[in-house]
């Protein structure tokens, strides 16, 4: 099935890994005169649309910033509401994900999540582990600095035990110890909500990502057409990786 608007993009040249900072739920809710949690609820529709479109288009990896390490500092009522929403959404959506051949993964300090959320998440991961379509990675209690630290600690342990030599630590070795493991680096990083910052997201993995900040869309309004527009913008950019324009054209 063709996703509406798909003709705007070249499906043979898709970003392998799209990462999204799903921002603006609170402001969206305020615009409606509602509580912040109302915005989070409406964000689910945008998540579903984005996952569905990514799977249909043939994107390999989609990483969604769902809850950051820093988000634990929000008022308890909001944190509890988000965790509750996580539990209900995962249990409601996993069957559909499985049907669509999506493989669910999670990165972050998963141990810090409430028991129920951890259980739902693990069940979903187990059920979908052999799926071969889109890999959907939820960043939960995640931060880029946390990730770099935990990778460093794991590497230090291996060096101490003699499993790894200091001289053998390459960029590849380091990447493999990050929570994203074998996932390729981020090609396209999208942030809704109008702020132009990374907010401690996939710091190492976004080293050469194309950054796309959407000023006019709060996350709950993000739809398939916006993902297609974002991919079209990605395809208009010239990725040079340090080389000259002439070098990459030839
Ligand atoms: C993003 O929306 C969702 C999470 C951080 C969980 P926000 O809740 O940050 O919404 P704004 O930025 O306050 O509008
Ligand atoms: C980033 O959004 C985290 C998520 C979208 C989950 P925030 O709203 O927490 O980011 P800051 O604090 O404004 O940078
Ligand atoms: Mg925000």
Coordinates of C-alpha atoms in Angstrom, one line a residue, residues 11-139:
X11 CA 12.1 5.4 -1.6
X12 CA 15.4 3.9 -2.9
X13 CA 17.3 6.6 -0.9
X14 CA 15.7 6.6 2.6
X15 CA 17.4 7.5 5.8
X16 CA 18.2 4.1 7.5
X17 CA 17.7 5.6 11.0
X18 CA 15.3 8.3 11.9
X19 CA 15.3 9.7 15.4
X20 CA 12.6 11.9 16.8
X21 CA 12.4 14.3 19.7
X22 CA 8.6 14.3 20.2
X23 CA 8.3 17.7 21.8
X24 CA 5.5 20.2 22.4
X25 CA 2.8 18.0 24.1
X26 CA 2.5 20.4 27.0
X27 CA 2.2 23.5 24.9
X28 CA -0.3 21.8 22.6
X29 CA -2.5 21.0 25.6
X30 CA -2.2 24.6 26.9
X31 CA -3.4 25.9 23.6
X32 CA -6.5 23.8 24.1
X33 CA -6.9 25.1 27.6
X34 CA -6.2 21.6 28.9
X35 CA -3.9 19.8 31.4
X36 CA -0.4 18.8 30.1
X37 CA -1.3 15.1 30.3
X38 CA -4.0 15.7 27.7
X39 CA -1.2 16.6 25.3
X40 CA 0.7 13.4 26.1
X41 CA -2.5 11.4 25.4
X42 CA -2.9 13.1 22.0
X43 CA 0.8 12.4 21.3
X44 CA -0.1 8.7 20.9
X45 CA -1.9 9.3 17.6
X46 CA 1.2 11.0 16.2
X47 CA 3.3 8.1 17.4
X48 CA 1.0 5.6 15.7
X49 CA 1.0 7.6 12.5
X50 CA 4.8 7.9 12.5
X51 CA 5.4 4.2 13.2
X52 CA 2.9 3.1 10.6
X53 CA 4.3 5.4 7.9
X54 CA 7.9 4.4 8.7
X55 CA 7.0 0.7 8.4
X56 CA 5.1 1.3 5.2
X57 CA 7.9 3.3 3.6
X58 CA 10.5 0.7 4.6
X59 CA 12.5 2.7 7.1
X60 CA 14.8 0.3 9.0
X61 CA 15.2 2.1 12.4
X62 CA 13.0 4.6 14.2
X63 CA 14.1 5.8 17.6
X64 CA 11.5 7.8 19.6
X65 CA 12.6 10.0 22.6
X66 CA 9.8 9.0 24.9
X67 CA 11.1 10.0 28.3
X68 CA 14.5 11.5 29.1
X69 CA 16.6 11.1 32.2
X70 CA 15.9 14.7 33.0
X71 CA 12.1 14.2 32.6
X72 CA 12.1 12.5 36.1
X73 CA 12.4 16.0 37.5
X74 CA 8.9 16.9 36.3
X75 CA 6.0 17.1 38.8
X76 CA 5.2 13.7 40.2
X77 CA 1.6 13.9 38.8
X78 CA 2.9 14.3 35.2
X79 CA 5.6 11.6 35.6
X80 CA 3.0 9.1 37.0
X81 CA 0.6 10.1 34.1
X82 CA 3.2 9.4 31.5
X83 CA 4.2 6.1 33.0
X84 CA 0.6 5.0 33.2
X85 CA 0.2 6.1 29.5
X86 CA 3.2 4.0 28.6
X87 CA 1.7 0.9 30.2
X88 CA -1.7 1.2 28.5
X89 CA -0.2 2.2 25.1
X90 CA 2.3 -0.6 25.0
X91 CA -0.3 -3.2 25.9
X92 CA -2.8 -1.8 23.4
X93 CA -0.4 -1.4 20.5
X94 CA 1.9 -4.4 20.7
X95 CA -0.5 -6.8 18.8
X96 CA -0.7 -4.3 15.9
X97 CA 3.1 -3.8 15.9
X98 CA 3.6 -7.6 15.8
X99 CA 1.0 -7.9 13.0
X100 CA 3.0 -5.3 11.0
X101 CA 6.3 -7.2 11.5
X102 CA 7.7 -4.4 13.7
X103 CA 10.5 -5.3 16.2
X104 CA 10.2 -3.4 19.5
X105 CA 13.3 -2.4 21.4
X106 CA 14.0 -0.1 24.3
X107 CA 17.1 1.9 25.3
X108 CA 17.8 3.7 28.6
X109 CA 17.8 3.0 32.2
X110 CA 14.9 0.6 31.9
X111 CA 15.5 -0.7 35.5
X112 CA 14.3 2.7 36.8
X113 CA 10.8 2.3 35.2
X114 CA 7.8 1.2 37.3
X115 CA 7.4 -2.6 37.4
X116 CA 4.3 -2.7 35.3
X117 CA 5.9 -0.7 32.5
X118 CA 9.0 -2.8 32.6
X119 CA 6.9 -6.0 32.3
X120 CA 4.7 -4.7 29.4
X121 CA 7.8 -3.6 27.6
X122 CA 9.7 -6.8 28.1
X123 CA 6.7 -8.8 26.9
X124 CA 6.5 -6.7 23.8
X125 CA 10.2 -7.0 23.1
X126 CA 10.0 -10.8 23.6
X127 CA 7.0 -11.2 21.3
X128 CA 8.4 -9.2 18.5
X129 CA 12.1 -10.2 18.7
X130 CA 12.1 -12.2 15.5
X131 CA 10.3 -9.7 13.4
X132 CA 12.2 -8.4 10.3
X133 CA 10.5 -5.1 9.4
X134 CA 10.9 -1.7 11.1
X135 CA 12.9 -1.7 14.4
X136 CA 11.1 0.6 16.7
X137 CA 13.3 1.8 19.6
X138 CA 11.8 3.6 22.5
X139 CA 14.2 5.8 24.4

